Amino acid sequence: MCKDCGCQEANQKMRHGLSQGHAHGIEHEHVVNGQVIRHSHAPRVIDLGLSVLAKNDKIAAENRLWFEKNGTRVFNLISSPGSGKTLLLEKTVQELGPDFKWAIITGDQEKDYDAQRLKRAGANVLQLNTASACHLDASMIHKERDHFITPGLECLVIENVGNLVCPAAFDLGEKEKIAFLSCTEGEDKPTKYPQLFHEAGLIVLTKMDLVPHLDWNLSLCEEHIRRVNPHAPILHVSARTGMGVKTWAHYLRTGTVELNK
Ligand SMILES: Nc1nc2c(ncn2[C@@H]2O[C@H](COP(=O)(O)OP(=O)(O)OP(=O)(O)O)[C@@H](O)[C@H]2O)c(=O)[nH]1
Ligand SMILES: [Mg+2]
């Protein structure tokens, strides 16, 4: 009997190639009494994705209630790798000053480079490593409640794993997702990866000091953003020159955009 698919032919020799196994629904062959028999099985669909998301949503909802009760405003920063999240946060530490009670959780697959950088800048920071996962999930944040995330914290910034797709699907219990997009990535990413840009409450365009050196077109990029998100404020920043850093810090402090900052 085929141990993978349960075919009942007697005396058969499996011919499933190098992997020794086969996916159901893929045509494969057995040798029965010297004759090659090719066949396939209807795929068995197991909706693991939905149940994983449902479980995550439940924990995220608990986190959200807990944060609301404690008066902690939580922002989930999402972007592709290297858009400038950590450098902007490094610059934000000084801007927010010592009296504002805030903390940062940084998520990366491996290493703690971001936490080291932020610690050197004076931030209260915790590094989480996701190993094989491409995103943080609600249970990782749940574990830090009453530990790193102390009651009385005014703001928690979560720098998610650099990835434009997966982190957008996993609610952490945040008040708001914030999408980062650097001008070096091109104008069209908001419509190519719409879920994040659609859900974001704020969109931060980064590395604006580099614009004069690129063919990047700001109006075209904002057009792409508006096709998936007509209303979220769009902030222009350069962590290098300090452009927009005051407005960004004010947003973390109050949850509102104040122009001319
Ligand atoms: N010119 C310029 N470079 C920047 C700016 N912000 C960040 N960078 C550079 O871009 C690179 C990536 O910056 P990070 O702050 O590490 O980006 P990140 O989004 O935290 O990266 P991951 O955590 O790996 O996703 C670094 O070399 C930064 O120095 C900026 O405003 N202007
Ligand atoms: Mg980073």
mmCIF file of N, CA and C in Angstrom, residues 62-114:
data_model
loop_
_atom_site.group_PDB
_atom_site.id
_atom_site.type_symbol
_atom_site.label_atom_id
_atom_site.label_comp_id
_atom_site.label_asym_id
_atom_site.label_seq_id
_atom_site.Cartn_x
_atom_site.Cartn_y
_atom_site.Cartn_z
ATOM 1 N N GLU A 62 -7.587 40.381 22.807
ATOM 2 C CA GLU A 62 -7.280 40.464 24.252
ATOM 3 C C GLU A 62 -6.189 41.505 24.507
ATOM 4 N N ASN A 63 -5.156 41.466 23.659
ATOM 5 C CA ASN A 63 -4.076 42.470 23.804
ATOM 6 C C ASN A 63 -4.646 43.875 23.711
ATOM 7 N N ARG A 64 -5.527 44.078 22.713
ATOM 8 C CA ARG A 64 -6.071 45.431 22.472
ATOM 9 C C ARG A 64 -6.829 45.943 23.693
ATOM 10 N N LEU A 65 -7.645 45.064 24.273
ATOM 11 C CA LEU A 65 -8.399 45.456 25.470
ATOM 12 C C LEU A 65 -7.448 45.819 26.608
ATOM 13 N N TRP A 66 -6.409 44.983 26.758
ATOM 14 C CA TRP A 66 -5.412 45.198 27.824
ATOM 15 C C TRP A 66 -4.703 46.538 27.631
ATOM 16 N N PHE A 67 -4.312 46.825 26.396
ATOM 17 C CA PHE A 67 -3.623 48.094 26.113
ATOM 18 C C PHE A 67 -4.555 49.281 26.394
ATOM 19 N N GLU A 68 -5.831 49.125 25.985
ATOM 20 C CA GLU A 68 -6.781 50.234 26.201
ATOM 21 C C GLU A 68 -6.971 50.489 27.691
ATOM 22 N N LYS A 69 -7.088 49.385 28.432
ATOM 23 C CA LYS A 69 -7.274 49.507 29.893
ATOM 24 C C LYS A 69 -6.069 50.218 30.527
ATOM 25 N N ASN A 70 -4.882 49.919 30.012
ATOM 26 C CA ASN A 70 -3.662 50.513 30.589
ATOM 27 C C ASN A 70 -3.298 51.868 30.007
ATOM 28 N N GLY A 71 -4.079 52.307 29.033
ATOM 29 C CA GLY A 71 -3.798 53.618 28.425
ATOM 30 C C GLY A 71 -2.529 53.640 27.588
ATOM 31 N N THR A 72 -2.189 52.491 26.981
ATOM 32 C CA THR A 72 -0.985 52.426 26.138
ATOM 33 C C THR A 72 -1.371 52.506 24.662
ATOM 34 N N ARG A 73 -0.855 53.507 23.976
ATOM 35 C CA ARG A 73 -1.116 53.639 22.531
ATOM 36 C C ARG A 73 -0.081 52.800 21.791
ATOM 37 N N VAL A 74 -0.571 51.849 20.975
ATOM 38 C CA VAL A 74 0.363 50.898 20.345
ATOM 39 C C VAL A 74 0.370 51.078 18.823
ATOM 40 N N PHE A 75 1.565 51.246 18.271
ATOM 41 C CA PHE A 75 1.719 51.390 16.827
ATOM 42 C C PHE A 75 2.541 50.220 16.284
ATOM 43 N N ASN A 76 2.077 49.657 15.185
ATOM 44 C CA ASN A 76 2.739 48.521 14.535
ATOM 45 C C ASN A 76 3.355 49.018 13.224
ATOM 46 N N LEU A 77 4.682 49.148 13.214
ATOM 47 C CA LEU A 77 5.387 49.716 12.052
ATOM 48 C C LEU A 77 5.747 48.606 11.068
ATOM 49 N N ILE A 78 5.265 48.752 9.844
ATOM 50 C CA ILE A 78 5.473 47.691 8.847
ATOM 51 C C ILE A 78 6.041 48.288 7.553
ATOM 52 N N SER A 79 7.005 47.581 6.983
ATOM 53 C CA SER A 79 7.590 48.012 5.703
ATOM 54 C C SER A 79 8.416 46.878 5.146
ATOM 55 N N SER A 80 8.938 47.084 3.948
ATOM 56 C CA SER A 80 9.928 46.126 3.459
ATOM 57 C C SER A 80 11.242 46.363 4.217
ATOM 58 N N PRO A 81 12.171 45.400 4.161
ATOM 59 C CA PRO A 81 13.413 45.561 4.915
ATOM 60 C C PRO A 81 14.170 46.817 4.485
ATOM 61 N N GLY A 82 14.691 47.527 5.477
ATOM 62 C CA GLY A 82 15.611 48.624 5.173
ATOM 63 C C GLY A 82 14.971 49.937 4.791
ATOM 64 N N SER A 83 13.673 50.127 5.076
ATOM 65 C CA SER A 83 13.024 51.380 4.668
ATOM 66 C C SER A 83 13.409 52.550 5.572
ATOM 67 N N GLY A 84 14.047 52.246 6.696
ATOM 68 C CA GLY A 84 14.500 53.336 7.582
ATOM 69 C C GLY A 84 13.739 53.427 8.894
ATOM 70 N N LYS A 85 13.084 52.349 9.315
ATOM 71 C CA LYS A 85 12.300 52.363 10.560
ATOM 72 C C LYS A 85 13.202 52.613 11.778
ATOM 73 N N THR A 86 14.284 51.827 11.863
ATOM 74 C CA THR A 86 15.124 51.916 13.064
ATOM 75 C C THR A 86 15.839 53.252 13.146
ATOM 76 N N LEU A 87 16.348 53.741 12.018
ATOM 77 C CA LEU A 87 17.063 55.031 12.070
ATOM 78 C C LEU A 87 16.110 56.142 12.510
ATOM 79 N N LEU A 88 14.872 56.111 12.011
ATOM 80 C CA LEU A 88 13.916 57.143 12.431
ATOM 81 C C LEU A 88 13.636 57.022 13.934
ATOM 82 N N LEU A 89 13.513 55.785 14.430
ATOM 83 C CA LEU A 89 13.262 55.602 15.873
ATOM 84 C C LEU A 89 14.469 56.073 16.694
ATOM 85 N N GLU A 90 15.674 55.836 16.168
ATOM 86 C CA GLU A 90 16.862 56.323 16.883
ATOM 87 C C GLU A 90 16.788 57.841 17.043
ATOM 88 N N LYS A 91 16.373 58.521 15.969
ATOM 89 C CA LYS A 91 16.291 59.991 16.008
ATOM 90 C C LYS A 91 15.130 60.467 16.880
ATOM 91 N N THR A 92 14.136 59.582 17.056
ATOM 92 C CA THR A 92 12.928 59.964 17.791
ATOM 93 C C THR A 92 13.183 60.009 19.296
ATOM 94 N N VAL A 93 14.148 59.222 19.761
ATOM 95 C CA VAL A 93 14.397 59.119 21.208
ATOM 96 C C VAL A 93 14.667 60.503 21.793
ATOM 97 N N GLN A 94 15.578 61.230 21.152
ATOM 98 C CA GLN A 94 15.938 62.549 21.662
ATOM 99 C C GLN A 94 14.763 63.519 21.551
ATOM 100 N N GLU A 95 14.027 63.388 20.448
ATOM 101 C CA GLU A 95 12.906 64.289 20.182
ATOM 102 C C GLU A 95 11.804 64.139 21.239
ATOM 103 N N LEU A 96 11.550 62.895 21.663
ATOM 104 C CA LEU A 96 10.477 62.666 22.643
ATOM 105 C C LEU A 96 10.925 63.006 24.066
ATOM 106 N N GLY A 97 12.212 62.948 24.303
ATOM 107 C CA GLY A 97 12.731 63.340 25.622
ATOM 108 C C GLY A 97 12.480 62.303 26.699
ATOM 109 N N PRO A 98 13.046 62.525 27.884
ATOM 110 C CA PRO A 98 13.034 61.507 28.940
ATOM 111 C C PRO A 98 11.700 61.384 29.681
ATOM 112 N N ASP A 99 10.811 62.381 29.558
ATOM 113 C CA ASP A 99 9.587 62.347 30.366
ATOM 114 C C ASP A 99 8.468 61.511 29.755
ATOM 115 N N PHE A 100 8.585 61.236 28.480
ATOM 116 C CA PHE A 100 7.532 60.454 27.811
ATOM 117 C C PHE A 100 7.814 58.973 28.023
ATOM 118 N N LYS A 101 6.812 58.257 28.587
ATOM 119 C CA LYS A 101 7.019 56.830 28.892
ATOM 120 C C LYS A 101 6.665 55.989 27.672
ATOM 121 N N TRP A 102 7.681 55.566 26.939
ATOM 122 C CA TRP A 102 7.424 54.756 25.753
ATOM 123 C C TRP A 102 8.480 53.664 25.634
ATOM 124 N N ALA A 103 8.182 52.668 24.834
ATOM 125 C CA ALA A 103 9.098 51.545 24.670
ATOM 126 C C ALA A 103 8.980 51.026 23.242
ATOM 127 N N ILE A 104 10.013 50.289 22.856
ATOM 128 C CA ILE A 104 10.038 49.754 21.488
ATOM 129 C C ILE A 104 10.263 48.244 21.543
ATOM 130 N N ILE A 105 9.489 47.502 20.755
ATOM 131 C CA ILE A 105 9.784 46.084 20.506
ATOM 132 C C ILE A 105 10.227 45.985 19.051
ATOM 133 N N THR A 106 11.405 45.396 18.832
ATOM 134 C CA THR A 106 11.854 45.227 17.447
ATOM 135 C C THR A 106 11.782 43.750 17.079
ATOM 136 N N GLY A 107 11.222 43.475 15.922
ATOM 137 C CA GLY A 107 11.106 42.094 15.452
ATOM 138 C C GLY A 107 12.022 41.862 14.260
ATOM 139 N N ASP A 108 12.828 40.825 14.351
ATOM 140 C CA ASP A 108 13.653 40.409 13.213
ATOM 141 C C ASP A 108 13.717 38.895 13.235
ATOM 142 N N GLN A 109 14.006 38.310 12.096
ATOM 143 C CA GLN A 109 14.104 36.854 12.055
ATOM 144 C C GLN A 109 15.260 36.383 12.964
ATOM 145 N N GLU A 110 16.384 37.037 12.863
ATOM 146 C CA GLU A 110 17.573 36.708 13.675
ATOM 147 C C GLU A 110 18.247 38.011 14.117
ATOM 148 N N LYS A 111 19.126 37.887 15.079
ATOM 149 C CA LYS A 111 20.031 38.966 15.540
ATOM 150 C C LYS A 111 19.310 40.067 16.320
ATOM 151 N N ASP A 112 20.120 40.883 16.997
ATOM 152 C CA ASP A 112 19.549 41.974 17.787
ATOM 153 C C ASP A 112 20.208 43.313 17.445
ATOM 154 N N TYR A 113 20.596 43.449 16.189
ATOM 155 C CA TYR A 113 21.275 44.691 15.772
ATOM 156 C C TYR A 113 20.407 45.926 16.054
ATOM 157 N N ASP A 114 19.103 45.814 15.717
ATOM 158 C CA ASP A 114 18.232 46.988 15.870
ATOM 159 C C ASP A 114 18.121 47.384 17.338
#
